[in-house]
Amino acid sequence: MSGFQWWHTAVIYQIYPRSFMDGNGDGVGDLAGIISRLDYLQDLGIDAIWISPIYPSPMADFGYDVSDYTDIDPLFGDLATFDRLLEAIHRRGMRLILDWVPNHTSDEHPWFIESRASRENPRRDWYIWKDAKPDGSPPNNWRSFFGGLAWEWDATTEQYYLHLFDRKQPDLNWRNPEVKASMFETLRFWMERGVDGFRMDVVSFIIKDEQFRDNPVEEIVDDDVSDSNPIHREQRHIYDIDRPEVHDVMREIRAVIDAYPERVSIGEIWTEPLARWAEFFGQNGDELHLPFHFGLLFLPWQAQPIRVQIEALEAVLPPGAWPSNVLGSHDASRLATRFGPQAVRTAAMLLLTLRGTPVVYMGEEIGMVDGVIPADKIQDPQGINSGAELSRDPCRTPFQWSEVPYAGFSTVEPWLPVAEGYEQRNVAAQQVDPHSVLNLYKRLLAYRKSTPALQQGAYHTVTDTPDTCYAYLREYDGQRRLIVLSFADAEQTLSLDAIADRGKVAVSSGLDREGEDLDLSRLRLGAHEGLIIEI
Ligand code: GLC
């Protein structure tokens, strides 16, 4: 394992804490709830837990609006409960990654309360305040990613402040050294407590154009922008986000992290195209350990686009850089809904056999689908401002533990309704079904853990396959594994004897072919079947 850190070989599991497990019966998940389910996570076989924000927050964006970076919101628990959680995670040999939200605070953070108090306040310059144009309009054409303008007029001090997200999320001014120093202290606070690393929220957004120029207005065509949010398509986002100067700050952040041994820095980096995204590893590997790779999230569930994306990713990685693939999150439609139910098993196999550190969003391991949220129950500010089709509530519904009311998540009505079909699609039911999606995840996680070729091996595309099929090799120190994934609705027969004459099934997506000896000149592959083959 030389040169490999724990996070190279780990599988990360994302918990959206409001929706994982309610420990105190108020309809919202919490830290006590997570503690009560650690045995489940250990048994599942994941290595590290990333928890979306748990800090004090008015919850305008459900924790991504932080009003104190060094405490726990009472809704989730307190610092003593947090310490218990961390200790219980470490005792099980797992790691804990916290979400860190550097781009903006809550407007109820004491820093912003001071900043907005007067133009002379010493913290005025901690946020981004600008005069109106002579006609009273905002300083430039930047838009909030949640819809509407990115500028909010403050009548008391007669200036606009910038918010790239909700108006209750004012952007910090990272060009101010005091802001930097204070934010770095918040990282140290949690590392001193023993936290193993951070997932850094929209960290590439933290530096804005020094001259605050207008973004060029032009309609962005499909190929350039991969998701469906119209805000991402109506302007070229070259002055508001992803500024080249941000890399200087990224290196400073990394130095703070590196002062503590074995900590990981992960970044939510949407930057496109991939060549610019890859810059976030740093020219000397001195920025992020793991910028998340989101390139698979919005592709159609088809072999060729996925293959092309992975090849492009592999080609663009600087020497020594390590990918981290994401197929689901609290911001995107569930993969069973987005790609279709037929994709659930092959997606699991893809995610857990590609080169890199996989991130499993809670609930994907039981094949959860998007919930249906009535219009009057929408909670997500993006959904409220930009329309129900952009609401992220459907992928944030309560975790489905069992068939009892509220899916065993809570004893009272949860903050979001439980998704339909939970009576069948839940942990308890899938634990006793040997062929369930949950047991597939367990098998894949266990197999990956015992197979260096999957944890550390090189990646090579197998080129000689039909268009409806994606096959690749993972190789490490003489150990070779062939992964074959079908995207077809019908059975097919493949000739893969250019790779090897014979092979043996290690894992099949239906958990029904293990140990089968294969003649690779005539490999039978079921509809939407995936195989890991020992060769
Ligand atoms: C990130 C988070 C998202 C949040 C936004 C603003 O994209 O993943 O949930 O709303 O940042 O903090």
Coordinates of C-alpha atoms and ligand atoms in Angstrom, one line a residue:
M1 CA 0.0 0.0 0.0
S2 CA 3.0 2.3 -0.3
G3 CA 2.1 5.9 -1.2
F4 CA -1.6 5.2 -0.4
Q5 CA -3.4 7.0 2.3
W6 CA -6.6 5.8 3.9
W7 CA -8.7 8.0 1.7
H8 CA -7.4 6.5 -1.5
T9 CA -8.8 3.1 -0.6
A10 CA -11.8 4.3 1.4
V11 CA -15.5 4.3 0.4
I12 CA -17.2 7.4 1.6
Y13 CA -20.8 7.4 2.7
Q14 CA -22.7 10.6 2.7
I15 CA -25.3 11.3 5.4
Y16 CA -27.8 14.0 5.0
P17 CA -28.4 14.3 8.8
R18 CA -31.9 15.7 8.7
S19 CA -33.1 12.5 7.0
F20 CA -30.9 9.6 8.2
M21 CA -32.3 8.7 11.7
D22 CA -34.3 10.7 14.2
G23 CA -33.0 9.8 17.7
N24 CA -35.2 12.2 19.7
G25 CA -38.6 11.9 18.1
D26 CA -39.0 15.4 16.6
G27 CA -39.2 14.4 13.0
V28 CA -35.7 15.5 12.1
G29 CA -32.7 13.3 12.0
D30 CA -29.9 14.0 14.5
L31 CA -26.5 12.9 15.8
A32 CA -28.0 10.5 18.4
G33 CA -29.8 8.9 15.5
I34 CA -26.6 8.4 13.5
I35 CA -24.9 6.9 16.6
S36 CA -27.7 4.4 16.8
R37 CA -27.1 3.3 13.2
L38 CA -23.3 3.0 13.2
D39 CA -23.5 -0.8 13.4
Y40 CA -25.5 -0.8 10.2
L41 CA -22.9 1.3 8.5
Q42 CA -20.0 -0.8 9.7
D43 CA -21.8 -3.9 8.6
L44 CA -22.5 -2.3 5.2
G45 CA -18.7 -2.0 4.9
I46 CA -18.1 1.7 4.2
D47 CA -14.9 3.3 5.6
A48 CA -15.7 7.0 6.1
I49 CA -18.8 9.0 6.8
W50 CA -19.3 12.5 5.4
I51 CA -22.1 14.4 7.2
S52 CA -23.7 17.4 5.6
P53 CA -23.6 20.5 7.9
I54 CA -24.6 20.0 11.5
Y55 CA -23.6 23.5 12.8
P56 CA -26.0 26.0 14.3
S57 CA -28.1 27.4 11.5
P58 CA -31.4 29.1 10.9
M59 CA -31.8 26.3 8.3
A60 CA -32.7 28.6 5.4
D61 CA -30.7 26.1 3.3
F62 CA -30.8 23.3 5.8
G63 CA -27.4 23.8 7.4
Y64 CA -25.6 25.3 4.4
D65 CA -26.3 28.6 6.1
V66 CA -24.0 28.5 9.1
S67 CA -24.4 30.9 12.0
D68 CA -21.6 29.3 14.1
Y69 CA -18.8 27.2 12.6
T70 CA -17.6 25.7 16.0
D71 CA -20.7 24.3 17.6
I72 CA -23.6 21.9 16.9
D73 CA -27.2 22.9 16.1
P74 CA -29.5 21.9 19.0
L75 CA -31.7 20.2 16.4
F76 CA -28.8 17.7 15.8
G77 CA -27.4 17.5 19.4
D78 CA -24.5 19.2 21.1
L79 CA -20.7 19.0 21.2
A80 CA -20.8 16.3 23.8
T81 CA -23.0 14.1 21.5
F82 CA -20.7 15.0 18.6
D83 CA -17.6 13.8 20.6
R84 CA -19.5 10.5 21.4
L85 CA -20.3 10.1 17.7
L86 CA -16.7 10.7 16.7
E87 CA -15.4 8.3 19.3
A88 CA -17.9 5.6 18.2
I89 CA -16.9 6.0 14.6
H90 CA -13.2 5.8 15.3
R91 CA -13.8 2.8 17.6
R92 CA -15.3 1.0 14.6
G93 CA -12.2 1.8 12.5
M94 CA -14.1 4.3 10.4
R95 CA -13.4 8.0 9.7
L96 CA -15.5 11.2 10.0
I97 CA -15.5 13.9 7.4
L98 CA -17.4 17.2 8.1
D99 CA -18.9 19.6 5.6
W100 CA -17.2 23.0 5.7
V101 CA -19.1 25.9 4.1
P102 CA -16.5 28.6 3.3
N103 CA -18.2 30.6 0.6
H104 CA -21.0 32.1 2.7
T105 CA -22.3 32.3 6.2
S106 CA -25.9 32.7 7.4
D107 CA -27.1 36.3 7.6
E108 CA -27.6 35.5 11.3
H109 CA -23.9 34.8 11.8
P110 CA -22.6 37.3 14.3
W111 CA -20.0 38.4 11.7
F112 CA -22.7 39.4 9.3
I113 CA -24.8 41.0 12.0
E114 CA -21.9 43.3 12.7
S115 CA -21.0 43.7 9.1
R116 CA -24.5 45.0 8.2
A117 CA -24.7 47.2 11.3
S118 CA -22.9 50.2 9.7
R119 CA -20.5 51.0 6.9
E120 CA -17.9 51.8 9.5
N121 CA -18.1 48.5 11.4
P122 CA -14.8 46.7 11.6
R123 CA -16.4 43.7 10.0
R124 CA -18.0 45.6 7.1
D125 CA -15.3 44.3 4.8
W126 CA -15.8 40.7 5.9
Y127 CA -18.6 40.4 3.3
I128 CA -19.0 41.8 -0.2
W129 CA -20.8 45.2 -0.1
K130 CA -21.2 47.4 -3.2
D131 CA -22.9 50.7 -4.1
A132 CA -25.9 50.7 -6.4
K133 CA -25.4 51.9 -9.9
P134 CA -26.5 55.5 -10.4
D135 CA -30.0 54.3 -11.4
G136 CA -30.2 52.3 -8.2
S137 CA -29.8 48.9 -9.9
P138 CA -27.4 46.2 -8.6
P139 CA -23.6 46.5 -9.2
N140 CA -23.5 43.8 -11.9
N141 CA -25.6 41.1 -13.6
W142 CA -24.7 38.2 -11.3
R143 CA -27.5 35.8 -10.5
S144 CA -28.2 33.7 -7.5
F145 CA -27.9 30.0 -8.1
F146 CA -31.2 29.6 -6.3
G147 CA -32.9 32.1 -8.6
G148 CA -33.2 35.8 -8.8
L149 CA -30.5 38.4 -8.3
A150 CA -27.3 37.7 -6.4
W151 CA -27.5 41.1 -4.8
E152 CA -29.7 42.2 -1.9
W153 CA -30.3 45.8 -1.0
D154 CA -29.7 46.8 2.6
A155 CA -31.8 49.8 3.3
T156 CA -30.1 50.8 6.5
T157 CA -26.6 51.1 5.1
E158 CA -27.7 51.8 1.5
Q159 CA -25.5 49.2 -0.2
Y160 CA -26.0 45.8 -1.8
Y161 CA -24.5 42.7 -0.4
L162 CA -23.6 39.7 -2.6
H163 CA -25.2 36.2 -2.1
L164 CA -24.5 33.6 -4.8
F165 CA -27.1 31.4 -3.1
D166 CA -30.1 32.4 -0.9
R167 CA -30.3 36.0 0.4
K168 CA -29.9 34.5 3.8
Q169 CA -26.4 33.3 2.7
P170 CA -24.2 36.4 2.3
D171 CA -20.8 35.6 0.6
L172 CA -17.7 36.1 2.7
N173 CA -14.9 38.3 1.4
W174 CA -12.0 35.9 1.1
R175 CA -9.7 38.7 -0.1
N176 CA -9.8 39.9 3.5
P177 CA -7.0 38.3 5.5
E178 CA -9.0 38.4 8.7
V179 CA -11.7 36.3 7.1
K180 CA -9.2 33.8 5.9
A181 CA -7.6 33.6 9.3
S182 CA -10.9 33.1 11.1
M183 CA -12.1 30.5 8.7
F184 CA -8.8 28.6 9.0
E185 CA -9.3 28.6 12.8
T186 CA -12.6 26.8 12.2
L187 CA -10.8 24.0 10.4
R188 CA -8.3 23.7 13.2
F189 CA -11.1 23.6 15.8
W190 CA -12.5 20.4 14.3
M191 CA -9.2 18.8 13.5
E192 CA -8.1 19.3 17.1
R193 CA -11.3 17.4 18.1
G194 CA -10.2 14.6 15.9
V195 CA -12.2 15.0 12.7
D196 CA -10.5 13.2 9.7
G197 CA -11.2 15.8 7.0
F198 CA -13.6 18.1 5.2
R199 CA -15.9 18.2 2.3
M200 CA -15.6 21.8 1.2
D201 CA -18.8 23.3 0.0
V202 CA -18.6 25.2 -3.4
V203 CA -15.0 26.0 -2.5
S204 CA -14.1 27.1 -6.0
F205 CA -16.6 30.0 -5.6
I206 CA -14.9 31.7 -2.7
I207 CA -12.9 34.3 -4.8
K208 CA -14.8 36.7 -7.0
D209 CA -13.5 38.9 -9.8
E210 CA -11.7 41.8 -8.2
Q211 CA -13.4 44.3 -10.6
F212 CA -16.9 42.6 -10.3
R213 CA -17.4 42.6 -14.0
D214 CA -20.6 41.5 -15.6
N215 CA -20.7 37.8 -16.7
P216 CA -21.1 37.6 -20.5
V217 CA -24.7 36.9 -21.3
E218 CA -25.0 34.1 -23.8
E219 CA -27.1 30.9 -23.9
I220 CA -24.9 28.0 -23.0
V221 CA -25.4 25.0 -25.2
D222 CA -25.9 21.4 -23.8
D223 CA -22.4 20.2 -24.4
D224 CA -20.8 22.8 -22.1
V225 CA -23.0 22.5 -19.1
S226 CA -24.1 19.2 -17.8
D227 CA -27.0 19.9 -15.6
S228 CA -30.5 21.4 -16.1
N229 CA -30.4 24.4 -13.8
P230 CA -31.2 27.4 -16.1
I231 CA -29.1 29.7 -14.0
H232 CA -26.0 27.7 -15.1
R233 CA -26.9 28.2 -18.8
E234 CA -27.9 31.8 -19.2
Q235 CA -24.5 33.4 -18.5
R236 CA -20.9 32.4 -18.8
H237 CA -19.9 32.2 -15.2
I238 CA -16.4 33.6 -15.6
Y239 CA -16.4 36.4 -13.1
D240 CA -18.5 35.2 -10.2
I241 CA -17.1 31.7 -9.6
D242 CA -14.0 29.6 -10.4
R243 CA -11.6 32.5 -10.6
P244 CA -8.0 31.7 -11.4
E245 CA -7.0 33.5 -8.2
V246 CA -8.8 30.9 -6.1
H247 CA -5.9 28.5 -6.5
D248 CA -3.7 30.7 -4.2
V249 CA -6.3 30.3 -1.4
M250 CA -6.7 26.6 -2.1
R251 CA -3.0 26.1 -1.4
E252 CA -3.4 28.0 1.9
I253 CA -6.3 25.8 2.9
R254 CA -4.3 22.7 2.1
A255 CA -1.4 23.9 4.2
V256 CA -3.8 24.3 7.2
I257 CA -5.1 20.7 6.6
D258 CA -1.5 19.3 6.1
A259 CA -0.5 20.6 9.6
Y260 CA -2.5 17.7 10.9
P261 CA -1.6 14.1 9.9
E262 CA -3.8 11.9 7.8
R263 CA -6.6 14.5 7.1
V264 CA -8.3 14.6 3.8
S265 CA -9.4 17.7 1.8
I266 CA -12.3 17.1 -0.5
G267 CA -13.9 19.8 -2.6
E268 CA -17.2 20.2 -4.3
I269 CA -15.8 21.3 -7.7
W270 CA -18.2 21.8 -10.6
T271 CA -15.7 23.6 -12.8
E272 CA -16.0 22.8 -16.4
P273 CA -14.4 21.7 -18.7
L274 CA -12.5 18.8 -17.0
A275 CA -9.1 20.4 -17.7
R276 CA -10.0 23.3 -15.6
W277 CA -11.5 21.1 -13.0
A278 CA -8.3 19.1 -12.7
E279 CA -6.4 22.3 -11.7
F280 CA -7.9 21.9 -8.3
F281 CA -5.5 19.1 -7.5
G282 CA -2.8 21.8 -7.6
Q283 CA 0.2 22.0 -9.9
N284 CA 2.3 20.2 -7.3
G285 CA -0.5 18.2 -5.8
D286 CA -0.8 21.0 -3.2
E287 CA -4.5 21.9 -3.4
L288 CA -7.3 19.4 -2.9
H289 CA -6.7 15.7 -2.3
L290 CA -10.1 14.8 -3.8
P291 CA -12.1 17.3 -6.0
F292 CA -15.3 15.4 -6.4
H293 CA -15.9 14.3 -10.0
F294 CA -19.6 15.0 -10.9
G295 CA -19.2 14.1 -14.6
L296 CA -21.3 11.0 -14.4
L297 CA -24.2 12.6 -12.5
F298 CA -26.1 14.1 -15.5
L299 CA -25.2 11.7 -18.3
P300 CA -27.8 9.5 -19.9
W301 CA -27.5 5.9 -18.6
Q302 CA -25.7 4.7 -21.7
A303 CA -22.4 2.8 -22.1
Q304 CA -20.7 5.1 -24.5
P305 CA -21.2 8.5 -22.8
I306 CA -20.1 7.0 -19.5
R307 CA -17.0 5.4 -21.1
V308 CA -16.1 8.6 -22.8
Q309 CA -16.4 10.5 -19.6
I310 CA -14.2 8.1 -17.6
E311 CA -11.6 8.1 -20.3
A312 CA -11.6 11.9 -20.4
L313 CA -11.3 11.9 -16.6
E314 CA -8.4 9.5 -16.6
A315 CA -6.7 11.5 -19.4
V316 CA -6.9 14.8 -17.6
L317 CA -5.6 13.7 -14.1
P318 CA -2.2 15.1 -13.3
P319 CA 0.4 12.7 -12.1
G320 CA -0.4 11.2 -8.7
A321 CA -4.0 12.6 -8.7
W322 CA -6.7 10.3 -7.5
P323 CA -10.3 10.5 -8.8
S324 CA -13.4 10.5 -6.6
N325 CA -16.7 9.6 -8.4
V326 CA -20.1 10.7 -7.3
L327 CA -23.4 9.2 -8.6
G328 CA -25.8 10.7 -6.1
S329 CA -26.0 13.4 -3.5
H330 CA -28.4 15.6 -1.5
D331 CA -28.5 18.0 -4.5
A332 CA -29.4 15.6 -7.4
S333 CA -32.3 13.3 -8.2
R334 CA -31.9 9.8 -6.9
L335 CA -30.1 7.5 -9.4
A336 CA -33.0 5.1 -9.5
T337 CA -35.2 8.0 -10.7
R338 CA -32.6 9.7 -12.9
F339 CA -31.3 6.7 -14.7
G340 CA -34.3 4.4 -14.2
P341 CA -34.7 1.4 -11.9
Q342 CA -32.9 -0.9 -14.3
A343 CA -29.7 1.1 -13.6
V344 CA -29.6 0.6 -9.8
R345 CA -27.4 -2.5 -9.7
T346 CA -25.1 -1.8 -12.5
A347 CA -24.6 1.8 -11.1
A348 CA -23.5 0.2 -7.8
M349 CA -21.0 -1.9 -9.6
L350 CA -19.7 0.9 -11.7
L351 CA -19.3 3.2 -8.8
L352 CA -17.6 0.6 -6.6
T353 CA -15.2 -0.7 -9.3
L354 CA -14.0 2.4 -11.1
R355 CA -10.6 3.8 -10.1
G356 CA -10.9 6.3 -7.3
T357 CA -12.7 6.9 -4.1
P358 CA -16.4 6.3 -4.4
V359 CA -19.0 8.4 -2.6
V360 CA -22.2 6.6 -1.8
Y361 CA -25.2 8.8 -1.0
M362 CA -27.3 7.4 1.8
G363 CA -30.2 5.3 0.6
E364 CA -28.6 4.4 -2.8
E365 CA -27.7 1.1 -1.1
I366 CA -31.3 0.2 -0.9
G367 CA -32.2 1.7 -4.3
M368 CA -34.3 4.6 -2.9
V369 CA -36.3 6.7 -5.4
D370 CA -37.2 10.4 -5.4
G371 CA -40.0 11.2 -3.1
V372 CA -43.1 13.1 -4.3
I373 CA -43.4 16.4 -2.4
P374 CA -46.7 18.3 -2.7
A375 CA -46.3 21.9 -3.8
D376 CA -47.3 23.3 -0.5
K377 CA -44.7 21.1 1.3
I378 CA -41.6 22.2 -0.7
Q379 CA -38.8 23.1 1.8
D380 CA -35.8 23.6 -0.4
P381 CA -35.1 27.3 -1.2
Q382 CA -34.0 26.4 -4.7
G383 CA -37.4 24.8 -5.2
I384 CA -39.2 27.7 -3.6
N385 CA -37.4 30.3 -5.7
S386 CA -36.8 28.5 -9.0
G387 CA -39.7 26.1 -9.3
A388 CA -40.7 22.6 -8.1
E389 CA -38.7 20.9 -10.8
L390 CA -35.5 22.3 -9.3
S391 CA -36.4 21.4 -5.7
R392 CA -33.9 19.0 -4.1
D393 CA -36.4 17.8 -1.5
P394 CA -37.2 14.6 -3.5
C395 CA -33.7 13.2 -2.9
R396 CA -33.7 14.2 0.7
T397 CA -36.7 12.2 2.0
P398 CA -36.3 10.1 5.2
F399 CA -34.1 7.0 5.0
Q400 CA -36.2 3.9 4.8
W401 CA -35.3 1.5 7.7
S402 CA -38.3 -0.7 7.8
E403 CA -42.0 -1.1 6.8
V404 CA -43.4 0.6 9.9
P405 CA -45.0 4.1 9.7
Y406 CA -42.5 6.7 8.7
A407 CA -40.2 3.9 7.6
G408 CA -38.7 3.5 11.0
F409 CA -37.0 6.9 10.6
S410 CA -39.0 8.6 13.2
T411 CA -42.0 8.1 15.5
V412 CA -43.7 11.3 14.4
E413 CA -44.4 12.9 11.0
P414 CA -41.0 13.6 9.5
W415 CA -39.9 17.0 8.1
L416 CA -40.4 15.6 4.6
P417 CA -42.7 12.8 3.6
V418 CA -41.3 9.3 3.2
A419 CA -41.0 8.3 -0.4
E420 CA -43.5 5.9 -1.9
G421 CA -42.8 2.1 -1.8
Y422 CA -40.9 2.2 1.5
E423 CA -43.0 -0.8 2.7
Q424 CA -41.0 -3.0 0.3
R425 CA -37.9 -0.9 -0.2
N426 CA -36.3 -0.7 3.2
V427 CA -33.3 -2.0 5.1
A428 CA -35.1 -4.6 7.2
A429 CA -36.7 -6.3 4.1
Q430 CA -33.5 -6.2 2.1
Q431 CA -31.4 -7.6 4.9
V432 CA -33.2 -10.9 4.7
D433 CA -33.4 -11.1 0.9
P434 CA -30.1 -12.6 -0.3
H435 CA -30.5 -11.1 -3.7
S436 CA -31.4 -7.5 -2.6
V437 CA -29.7 -4.3 -3.7
L438 CA -28.5 -3.9 -0.1
N439 CA -26.8 -7.3 -0.2
L440 CA -25.3 -6.4 -3.6
Y441 CA -23.7 -3.3 -2.0
K442 CA -22.4 -5.3 0.9
R443 CA -20.9 -7.9 -1.4
L444 CA -19.3 -5.2 -3.6
L445 CA -17.9 -3.4 -0.7
A446 CA -16.5 -6.5 0.9
Y447 CA -15.1 -7.7 -2.4
R448 CA -13.5 -4.3 -3.1
K449 CA -11.9 -4.3 0.3
S450 CA -10.2 -7.6 -0.3
T451 CA -9.2 -6.9 -3.9
P452 CA -6.2 -4.6 -4.4
A453 CA -6.9 -4.4 -8.1
L454 CA -10.2 -2.6 -7.3
Q455 CA -8.9 -0.5 -4.5
Q456 CA -5.6 0.6 -6.1
G457 CA -5.3 -0.8 -9.6
A458 CA -4.8 0.9 -12.9
Y459 CA -7.8 1.4 -15.2
H460 CA -7.9 0.3 -18.9
T461 CA -11.0 0.5 -21.2
V462 CA -11.8 -2.7 -23.1
T463 CA -12.4 -1.3 -26.5
D464 CA -13.8 -4.3 -28.4
T465 CA -17.4 -4.3 -27.0
P466 CA -20.8 -3.5 -28.4
D467 CA -22.2 0.0 -27.9
T468 CA -24.6 -1.2 -25.3
C469 CA -21.8 -2.5 -23.1
Y470 CA -19.0 -0.9 -21.0
A471 CA -16.1 -3.1 -20.0
Y472 CA -12.8 -2.2 -18.3
L473 CA -9.9 -3.8 -16.6
R474 CA -8.5 -3.0 -13.2
E475 CA -5.0 -4.3 -12.6
Y476 CA -2.6 -4.2 -9.6
D477 CA 0.6 -6.1 -9.1
G478 CA -0.4 -9.0 -11.4
Q479 CA -4.0 -9.1 -10.1
R480 CA -6.5 -8.5 -12.9
R481 CA -10.2 -8.0 -12.8
L482 CA -12.5 -7.5 -15.7
I483 CA -15.7 -5.5 -15.2
V484 CA -18.5 -5.9 -17.8
L485 CA -21.6 -3.8 -17.6
S486 CA -24.7 -4.1 -19.8
F487 CA -26.8 -1.1 -20.6
A488 CA -29.1 -3.1 -22.9
D489 CA -32.7 -4.2 -22.4
A490 CA -32.0 -7.6 -23.8
E491 CA -29.5 -10.4 -23.2
Q492 CA -26.4 -10.4 -25.4
T493 CA -23.3 -12.6 -26.0
L494 CA -19.9 -11.0 -26.1
S495 CA -16.5 -12.1 -27.3
L496 CA -13.9 -10.9 -24.8
D497 CA -11.3 -13.6 -25.5
A498 CA -8.8 -10.9 -26.6
I499 CA -8.5 -10.2 -22.9
A500 CA -8.4 -13.8 -21.6
D501 CA -9.8 -17.2 -22.6
R502 CA -11.5 -18.0 -19.4
G503 CA -12.6 -16.2 -16.3
K504 CA -14.6 -16.7 -13.1
V505 CA -17.5 -14.6 -11.8
A506 CA -16.6 -12.9 -8.6
V507 CA -19.7 -10.8 -8.2
S508 CA -22.7 -10.6 -10.5
S509 CA -25.2 -7.8 -10.2
G510 CA -28.0 -10.2 -9.5
L511 CA -25.9 -12.0 -6.9
D512 CA -26.7 -15.2 -8.8
R513 CA -23.7 -16.2 -10.8
E514 CA -20.8 -16.2 -8.4
G515 CA -18.2 -18.8 -9.0
E516 CA -19.4 -19.5 -12.5
D517 CA -16.7 -20.5 -14.9
L518 CA -16.8 -18.5 -18.1
D519 CA -15.7 -19.0 -21.7
L520 CA -14.9 -15.4 -22.6
S521 CA -15.2 -16.1 -26.3
R522 CA -19.0 -16.5 -25.6
L523 CA -19.9 -14.5 -22.6
R524 CA -23.6 -14.4 -21.9
L525 CA -24.6 -11.1 -20.3
G526 CA -28.2 -10.5 -19.2
A527 CA -30.1 -7.3 -19.7
H528 CA -28.6 -4.6 -17.5
E529 CA -26.4 -7.2 -15.9
G530 CA -23.0 -6.4 -14.5
L531 CA -20.1 -8.9 -13.7
I532 CA -16.8 -8.6 -12.0
I533 CA -14.7 -11.4 -13.5
E534 CA -11.5 -12.8 -12.1
I535 CA -9.1 -13.5 -15.0
Ligands
GLC1 C1 -23.6 23.2 -2.3 C2 -24.4 22.2 -1.4 C3 -25.8 22.6 -1.6 C4 -26.0 24.0 -1.0 C5 -25.1 25.0 -1.7 C6 -24.9 26.3 -1.0 O1 -23.9 23.0 -3.6 O2 -24.1 20.9 -1.8 O3 -26.7 21.7 -0.9 O4 -27.3 24.4 -1.2 O5 -23.7 24.5 -1.8 O6 -24.3 26.1 0.2

